[in-house]
Coordinates of N, CA and C in Angstrom, one line a residue:
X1 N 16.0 -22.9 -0.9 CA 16.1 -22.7 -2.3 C 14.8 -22.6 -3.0
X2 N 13.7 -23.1 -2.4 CA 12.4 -23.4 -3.1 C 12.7 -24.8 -4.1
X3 N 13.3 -25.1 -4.4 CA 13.3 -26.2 -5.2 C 13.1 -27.4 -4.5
X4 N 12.3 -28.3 -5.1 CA 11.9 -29.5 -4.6 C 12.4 -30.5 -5.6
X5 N 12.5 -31.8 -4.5 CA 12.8 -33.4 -5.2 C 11.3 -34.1 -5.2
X6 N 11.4 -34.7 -6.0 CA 9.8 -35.8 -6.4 C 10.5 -36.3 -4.7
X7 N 8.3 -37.0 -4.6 CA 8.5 -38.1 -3.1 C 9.4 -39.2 -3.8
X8 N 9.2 -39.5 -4.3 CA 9.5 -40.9 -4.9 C 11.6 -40.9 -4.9
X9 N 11.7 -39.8 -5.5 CA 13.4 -39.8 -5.1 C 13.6 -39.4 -3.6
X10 N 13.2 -38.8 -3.1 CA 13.2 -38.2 -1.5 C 13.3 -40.2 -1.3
X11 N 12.2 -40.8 -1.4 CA 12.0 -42.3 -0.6 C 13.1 -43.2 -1.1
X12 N 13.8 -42.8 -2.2 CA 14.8 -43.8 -2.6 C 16.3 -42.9 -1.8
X13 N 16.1 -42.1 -1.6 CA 17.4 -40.9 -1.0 C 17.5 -41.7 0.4
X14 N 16.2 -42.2 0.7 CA 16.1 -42.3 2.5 C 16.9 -43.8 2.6
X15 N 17.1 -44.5 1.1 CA 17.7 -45.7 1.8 C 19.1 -45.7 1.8
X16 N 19.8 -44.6 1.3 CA 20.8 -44.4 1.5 C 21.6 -44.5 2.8
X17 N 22.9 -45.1 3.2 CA 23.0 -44.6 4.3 C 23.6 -43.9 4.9
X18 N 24.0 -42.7 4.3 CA 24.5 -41.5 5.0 C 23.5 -40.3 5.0
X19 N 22.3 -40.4 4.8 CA 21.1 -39.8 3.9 C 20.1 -39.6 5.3
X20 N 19.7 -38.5 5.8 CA 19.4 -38.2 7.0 C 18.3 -37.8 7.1
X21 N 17.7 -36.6 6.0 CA 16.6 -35.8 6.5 C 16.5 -35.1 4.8
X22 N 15.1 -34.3 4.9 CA 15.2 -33.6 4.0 C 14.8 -32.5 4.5
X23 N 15.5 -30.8 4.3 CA 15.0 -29.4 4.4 C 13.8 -29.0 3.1
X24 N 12.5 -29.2 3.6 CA 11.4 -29.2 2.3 C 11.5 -27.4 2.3
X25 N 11.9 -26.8 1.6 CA 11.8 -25.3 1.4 C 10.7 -24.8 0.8
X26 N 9.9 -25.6 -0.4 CA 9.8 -25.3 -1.8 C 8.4 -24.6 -1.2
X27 N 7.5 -25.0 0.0 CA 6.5 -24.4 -0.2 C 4.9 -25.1 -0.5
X28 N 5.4 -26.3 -0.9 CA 4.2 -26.8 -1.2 C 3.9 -28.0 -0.3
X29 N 2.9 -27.7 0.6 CA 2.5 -28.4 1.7 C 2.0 -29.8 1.0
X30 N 1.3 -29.9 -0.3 CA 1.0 -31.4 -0.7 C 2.4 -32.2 -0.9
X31 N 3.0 -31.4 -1.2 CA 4.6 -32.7 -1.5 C 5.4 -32.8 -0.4
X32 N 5.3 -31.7 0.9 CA 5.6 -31.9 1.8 C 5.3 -33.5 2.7
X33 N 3.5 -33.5 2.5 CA 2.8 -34.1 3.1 C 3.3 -35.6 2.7
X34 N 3.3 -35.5 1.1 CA 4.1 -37.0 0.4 C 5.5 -37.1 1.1
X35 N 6.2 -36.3 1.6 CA 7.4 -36.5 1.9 C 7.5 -37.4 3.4
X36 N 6.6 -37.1 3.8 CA 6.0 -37.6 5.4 C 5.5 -39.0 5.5
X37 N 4.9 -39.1 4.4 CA 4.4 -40.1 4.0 C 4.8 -41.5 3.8
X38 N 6.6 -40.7 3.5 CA 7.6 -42.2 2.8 C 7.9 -42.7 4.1
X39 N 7.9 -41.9 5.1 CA 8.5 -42.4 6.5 C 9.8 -41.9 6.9
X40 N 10.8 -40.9 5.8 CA 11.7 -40.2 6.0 C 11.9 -39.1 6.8
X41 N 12.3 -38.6 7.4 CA 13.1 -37.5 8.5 C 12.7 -36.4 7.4
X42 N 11.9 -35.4 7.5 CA 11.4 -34.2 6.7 C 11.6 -32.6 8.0
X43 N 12.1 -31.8 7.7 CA 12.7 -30.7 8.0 C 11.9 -29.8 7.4
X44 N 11.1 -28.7 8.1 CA 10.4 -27.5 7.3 C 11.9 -26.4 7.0
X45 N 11.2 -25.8 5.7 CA 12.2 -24.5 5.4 C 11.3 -23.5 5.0
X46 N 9.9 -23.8 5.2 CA 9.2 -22.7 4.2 C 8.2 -22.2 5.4
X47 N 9.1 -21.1 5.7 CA 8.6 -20.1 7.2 C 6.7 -20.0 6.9
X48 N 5.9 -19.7 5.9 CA 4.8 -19.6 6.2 C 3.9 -21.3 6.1
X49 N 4.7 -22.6 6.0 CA 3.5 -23.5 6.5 C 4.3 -23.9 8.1
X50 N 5.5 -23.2 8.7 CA 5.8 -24.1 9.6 C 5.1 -24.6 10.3
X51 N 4.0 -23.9 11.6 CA 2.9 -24.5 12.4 C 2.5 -25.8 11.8
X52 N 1.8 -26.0 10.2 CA 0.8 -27.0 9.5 C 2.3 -27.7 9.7
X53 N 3.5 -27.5 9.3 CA 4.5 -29.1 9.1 C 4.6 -29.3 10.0
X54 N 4.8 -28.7 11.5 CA 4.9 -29.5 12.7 C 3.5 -30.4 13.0
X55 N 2.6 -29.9 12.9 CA 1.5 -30.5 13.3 C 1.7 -32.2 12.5
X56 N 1.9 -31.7 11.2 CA 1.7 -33.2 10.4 C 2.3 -33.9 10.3
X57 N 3.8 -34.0 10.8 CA 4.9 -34.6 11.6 C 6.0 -34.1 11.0
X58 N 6.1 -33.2 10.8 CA 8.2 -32.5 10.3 C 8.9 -32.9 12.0
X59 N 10.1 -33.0 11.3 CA 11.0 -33.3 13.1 C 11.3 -32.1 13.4
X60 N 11.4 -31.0 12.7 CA 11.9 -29.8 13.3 C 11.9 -29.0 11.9
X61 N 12.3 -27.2 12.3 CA 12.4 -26.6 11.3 C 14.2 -25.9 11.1
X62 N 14.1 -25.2 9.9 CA 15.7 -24.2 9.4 C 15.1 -23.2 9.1
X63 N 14.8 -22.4 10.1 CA 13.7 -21.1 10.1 C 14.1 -19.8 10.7
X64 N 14.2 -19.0 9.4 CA 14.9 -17.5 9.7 C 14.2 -16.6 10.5
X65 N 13.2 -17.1 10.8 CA 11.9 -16.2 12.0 C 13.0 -16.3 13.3
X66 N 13.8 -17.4 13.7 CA 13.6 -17.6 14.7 C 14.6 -17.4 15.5
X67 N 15.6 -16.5 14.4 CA 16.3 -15.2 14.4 C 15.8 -14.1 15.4
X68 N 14.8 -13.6 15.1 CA 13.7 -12.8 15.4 C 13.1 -12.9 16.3
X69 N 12.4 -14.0 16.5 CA 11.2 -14.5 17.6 C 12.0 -16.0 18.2
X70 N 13.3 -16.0 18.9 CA 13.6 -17.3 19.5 C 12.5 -17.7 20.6
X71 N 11.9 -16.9 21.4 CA 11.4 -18.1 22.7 C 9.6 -18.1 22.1
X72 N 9.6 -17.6 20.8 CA 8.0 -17.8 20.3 C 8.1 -18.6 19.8
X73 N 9.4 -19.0 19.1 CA 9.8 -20.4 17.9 C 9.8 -21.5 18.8
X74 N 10.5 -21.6 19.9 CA 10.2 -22.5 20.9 C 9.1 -23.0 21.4
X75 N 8.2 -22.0 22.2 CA 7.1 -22.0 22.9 C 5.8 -22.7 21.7
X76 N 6.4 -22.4 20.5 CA 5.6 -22.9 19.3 C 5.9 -24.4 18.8
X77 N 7.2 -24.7 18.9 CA 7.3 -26.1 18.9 C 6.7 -26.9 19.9
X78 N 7.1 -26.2 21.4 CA 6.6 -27.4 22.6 C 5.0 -27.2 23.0
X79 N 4.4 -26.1 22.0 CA 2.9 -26.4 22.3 C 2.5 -27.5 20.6
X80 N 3.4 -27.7 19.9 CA 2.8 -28.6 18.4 C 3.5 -29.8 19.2
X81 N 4.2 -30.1 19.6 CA 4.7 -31.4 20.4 C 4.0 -32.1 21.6
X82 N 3.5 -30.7 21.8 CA 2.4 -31.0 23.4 C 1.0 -31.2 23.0
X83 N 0.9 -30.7 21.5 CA -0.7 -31.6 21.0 C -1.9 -30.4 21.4
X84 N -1.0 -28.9 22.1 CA -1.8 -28.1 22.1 C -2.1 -26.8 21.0
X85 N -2.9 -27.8 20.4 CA -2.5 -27.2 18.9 C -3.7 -25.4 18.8
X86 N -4.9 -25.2 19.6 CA -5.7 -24.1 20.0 C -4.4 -23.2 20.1
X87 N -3.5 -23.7 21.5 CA -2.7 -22.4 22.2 C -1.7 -22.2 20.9
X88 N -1.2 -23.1 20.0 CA 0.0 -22.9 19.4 C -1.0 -22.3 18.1
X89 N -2.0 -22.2 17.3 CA -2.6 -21.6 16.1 C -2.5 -20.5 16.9
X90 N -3.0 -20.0 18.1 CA -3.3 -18.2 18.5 C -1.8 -17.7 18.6
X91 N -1.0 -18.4 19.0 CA 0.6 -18.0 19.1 C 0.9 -17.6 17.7
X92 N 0.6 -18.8 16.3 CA 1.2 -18.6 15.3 C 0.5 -17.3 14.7
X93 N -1.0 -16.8 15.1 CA -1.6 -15.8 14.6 C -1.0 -14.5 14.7
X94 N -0.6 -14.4 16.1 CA 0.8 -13.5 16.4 C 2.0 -13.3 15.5
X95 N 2.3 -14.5 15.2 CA 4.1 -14.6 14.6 C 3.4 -14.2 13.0
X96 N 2.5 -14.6 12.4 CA 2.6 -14.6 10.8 C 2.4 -13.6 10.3
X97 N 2.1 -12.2 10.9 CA 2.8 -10.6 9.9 C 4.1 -11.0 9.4
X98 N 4.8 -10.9 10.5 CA 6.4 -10.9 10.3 C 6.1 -11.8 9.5
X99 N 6.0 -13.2 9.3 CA 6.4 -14.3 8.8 C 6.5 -13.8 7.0
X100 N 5.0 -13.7 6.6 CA 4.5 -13.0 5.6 C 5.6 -12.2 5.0
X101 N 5.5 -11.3 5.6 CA 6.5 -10.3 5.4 C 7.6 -10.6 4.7
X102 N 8.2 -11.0 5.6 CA 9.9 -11.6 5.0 C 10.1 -12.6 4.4
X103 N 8.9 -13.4 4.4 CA 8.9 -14.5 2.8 C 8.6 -13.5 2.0
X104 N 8.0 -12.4 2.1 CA 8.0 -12.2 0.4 C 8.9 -10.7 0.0
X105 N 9.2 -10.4 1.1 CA 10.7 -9.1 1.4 C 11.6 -9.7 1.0
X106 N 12.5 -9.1 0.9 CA 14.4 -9.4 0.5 C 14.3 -10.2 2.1
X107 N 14.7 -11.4 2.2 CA 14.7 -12.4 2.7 C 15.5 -12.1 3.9
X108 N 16.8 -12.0 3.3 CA 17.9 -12.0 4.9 C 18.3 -10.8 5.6
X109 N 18.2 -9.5 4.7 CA 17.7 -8.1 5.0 C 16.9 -8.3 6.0
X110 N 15.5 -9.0 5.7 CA 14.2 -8.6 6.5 C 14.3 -9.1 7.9
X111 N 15.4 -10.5 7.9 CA 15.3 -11.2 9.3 C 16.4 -10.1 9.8
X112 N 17.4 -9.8 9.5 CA 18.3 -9.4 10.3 C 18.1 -8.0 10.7
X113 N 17.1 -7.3 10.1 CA 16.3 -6.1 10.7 C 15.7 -6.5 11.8
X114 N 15.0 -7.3 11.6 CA 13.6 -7.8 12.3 C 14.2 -8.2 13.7
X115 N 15.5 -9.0 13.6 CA 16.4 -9.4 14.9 C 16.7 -8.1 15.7
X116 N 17.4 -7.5 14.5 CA 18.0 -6.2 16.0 C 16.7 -5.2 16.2
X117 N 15.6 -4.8 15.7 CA 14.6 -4.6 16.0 C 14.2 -5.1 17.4
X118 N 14.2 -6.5 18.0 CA 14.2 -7.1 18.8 C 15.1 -7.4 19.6
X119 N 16.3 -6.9 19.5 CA 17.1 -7.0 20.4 C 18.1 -8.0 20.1
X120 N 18.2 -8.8 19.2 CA 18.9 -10.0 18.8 C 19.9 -9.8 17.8
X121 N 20.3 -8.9 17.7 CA 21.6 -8.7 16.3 C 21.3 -6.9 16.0
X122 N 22.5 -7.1 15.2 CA 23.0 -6.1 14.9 C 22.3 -5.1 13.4
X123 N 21.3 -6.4 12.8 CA 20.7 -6.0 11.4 C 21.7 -6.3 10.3
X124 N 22.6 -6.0 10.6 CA 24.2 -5.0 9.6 C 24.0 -6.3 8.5
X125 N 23.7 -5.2 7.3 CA 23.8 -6.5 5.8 C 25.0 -6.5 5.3
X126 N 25.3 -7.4 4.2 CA 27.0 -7.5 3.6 C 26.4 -7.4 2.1
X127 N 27.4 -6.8 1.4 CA 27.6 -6.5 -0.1 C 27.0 -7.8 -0.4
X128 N 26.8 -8.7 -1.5 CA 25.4 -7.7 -2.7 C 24.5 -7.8 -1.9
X129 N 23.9 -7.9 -0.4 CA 22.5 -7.4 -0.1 C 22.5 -6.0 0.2
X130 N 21.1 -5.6 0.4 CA 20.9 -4.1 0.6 C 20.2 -4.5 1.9
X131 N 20.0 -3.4 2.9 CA 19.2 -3.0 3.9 C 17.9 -2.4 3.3
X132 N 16.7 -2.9 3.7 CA 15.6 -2.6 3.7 C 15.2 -1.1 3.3
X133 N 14.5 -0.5 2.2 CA 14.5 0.6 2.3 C 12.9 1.0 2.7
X134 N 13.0 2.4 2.7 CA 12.2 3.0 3.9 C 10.8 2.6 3.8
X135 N 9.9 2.5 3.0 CA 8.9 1.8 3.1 C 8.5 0.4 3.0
X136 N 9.8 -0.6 2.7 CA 9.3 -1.9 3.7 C 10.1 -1.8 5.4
X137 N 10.8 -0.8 5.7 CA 11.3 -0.5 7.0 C 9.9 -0.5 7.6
X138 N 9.0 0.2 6.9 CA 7.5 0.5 8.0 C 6.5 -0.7 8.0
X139 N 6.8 -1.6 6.4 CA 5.9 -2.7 6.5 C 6.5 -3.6 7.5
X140 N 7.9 -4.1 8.0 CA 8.5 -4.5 8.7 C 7.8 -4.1 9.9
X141 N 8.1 -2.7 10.4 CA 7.8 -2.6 11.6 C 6.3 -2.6 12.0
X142 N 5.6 -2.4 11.1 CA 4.1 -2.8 11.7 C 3.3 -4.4 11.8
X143 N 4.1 -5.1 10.7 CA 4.2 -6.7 11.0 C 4.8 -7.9 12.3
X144 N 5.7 -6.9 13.0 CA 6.1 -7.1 14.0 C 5.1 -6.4 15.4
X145 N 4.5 -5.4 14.8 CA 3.3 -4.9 15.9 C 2.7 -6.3 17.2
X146 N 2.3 -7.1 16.5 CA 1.5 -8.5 17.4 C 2.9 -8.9 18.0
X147 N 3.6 -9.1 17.8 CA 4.5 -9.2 19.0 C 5.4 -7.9 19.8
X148 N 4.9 -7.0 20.1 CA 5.2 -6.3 20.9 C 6.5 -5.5 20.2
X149 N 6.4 -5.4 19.5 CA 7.4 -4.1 19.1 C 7.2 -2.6 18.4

C-alpha cells in the first residue's frame, strides 16, 4: 500500500497476541530499520530495498519480482542468509532493471508480463487494469535483458 505505521505503534502492535509481523511496503528504509529495531518480525514489501532489508534482518519478503524471477528470488535469499552478501549485491545488480521498472510501471500489469515473458504465467490482466502499452512493453523487455531474456 506504501503506507506506513510509526515504530512506536508497530512496537506496541508486537505485544499483541495474535500480532505476528509487519509487511513494511512504504519504502523508507530508515523506518524500516526502526522497525527492526523494536525486535518485531518485519516483512519487506518494497521490491527496490529488498536485498538492504534482508541483509539488516527482515524475515522474509511479499515480493511481486518473484513472480518473474522465482529461483533468483531464492538464490538471493540463501546467499543474504548465507552472509554472502559480494555474490548476492552482483545477483541483485542483475535483478534491479526489472525491479525499477515495475515499481514505477502499472505494478501488476508489469509483473504479470514480465512472468509469461519468462515462462511463468499467462500475463492475461482483468478489468480495471490494462496491459502494458507498447513503449513500456520495450522498457519491460530491455530491463529484463540482465537476466536473459
Amino acid at each position: 500500500t506504501g503506507i506506513s505505521v510509526s515504530p512506536n505503534l508497530f512496537e506496541r502492535l508486537s505485544q499483541l497476541k495474535n500480532f505476528n509481523y509487519i509487511k513494511d511496503s512504504a519504502g523508507d528504509f530508515t523506518v524500516h530499520q526502526e522497525f527492526l529495531q523494536t525486535g518485531g518480525t518485519v516483512l519487506n514489501g518494497a521490491d527496490p530495498t529488498t536485498v538492504y532489508a534482508l541483509m539488516a534482518g527482515a524475515r522474509g519478503v511479499i515480493w511481486g519480482a518473484a513472480n518473474y524471477m522465482p529461483f533468483e528470488a531464492v538464490e538471493l535469499y540463501d546467499l543474504v542468509v548465507g552472509r554472502k552478501f559480494e555474490h548476492a549485491l552482483a545477483l541483485w545488480q542483475r535483478m534491479l532493471p526489472s525491479i525499477l521498472f515495475v515499481w514505477r510501471a502499472p505494478y501488476t500489469p508489469s509483473v504479470l508480463r514480465a512472468a509469461q515473458l519468462r515462462g511463468f504465467g499467462t500475463g492475461n490482466v482483468r478489468r480495471p487494469l490494462r496491459k502494458l502499452d507498447a513503449d513500456q512493453e520495450v522498457l519491460l523487455r530491455r530491463s529484463l535483458e540482465p537476466l536473459g531474456v
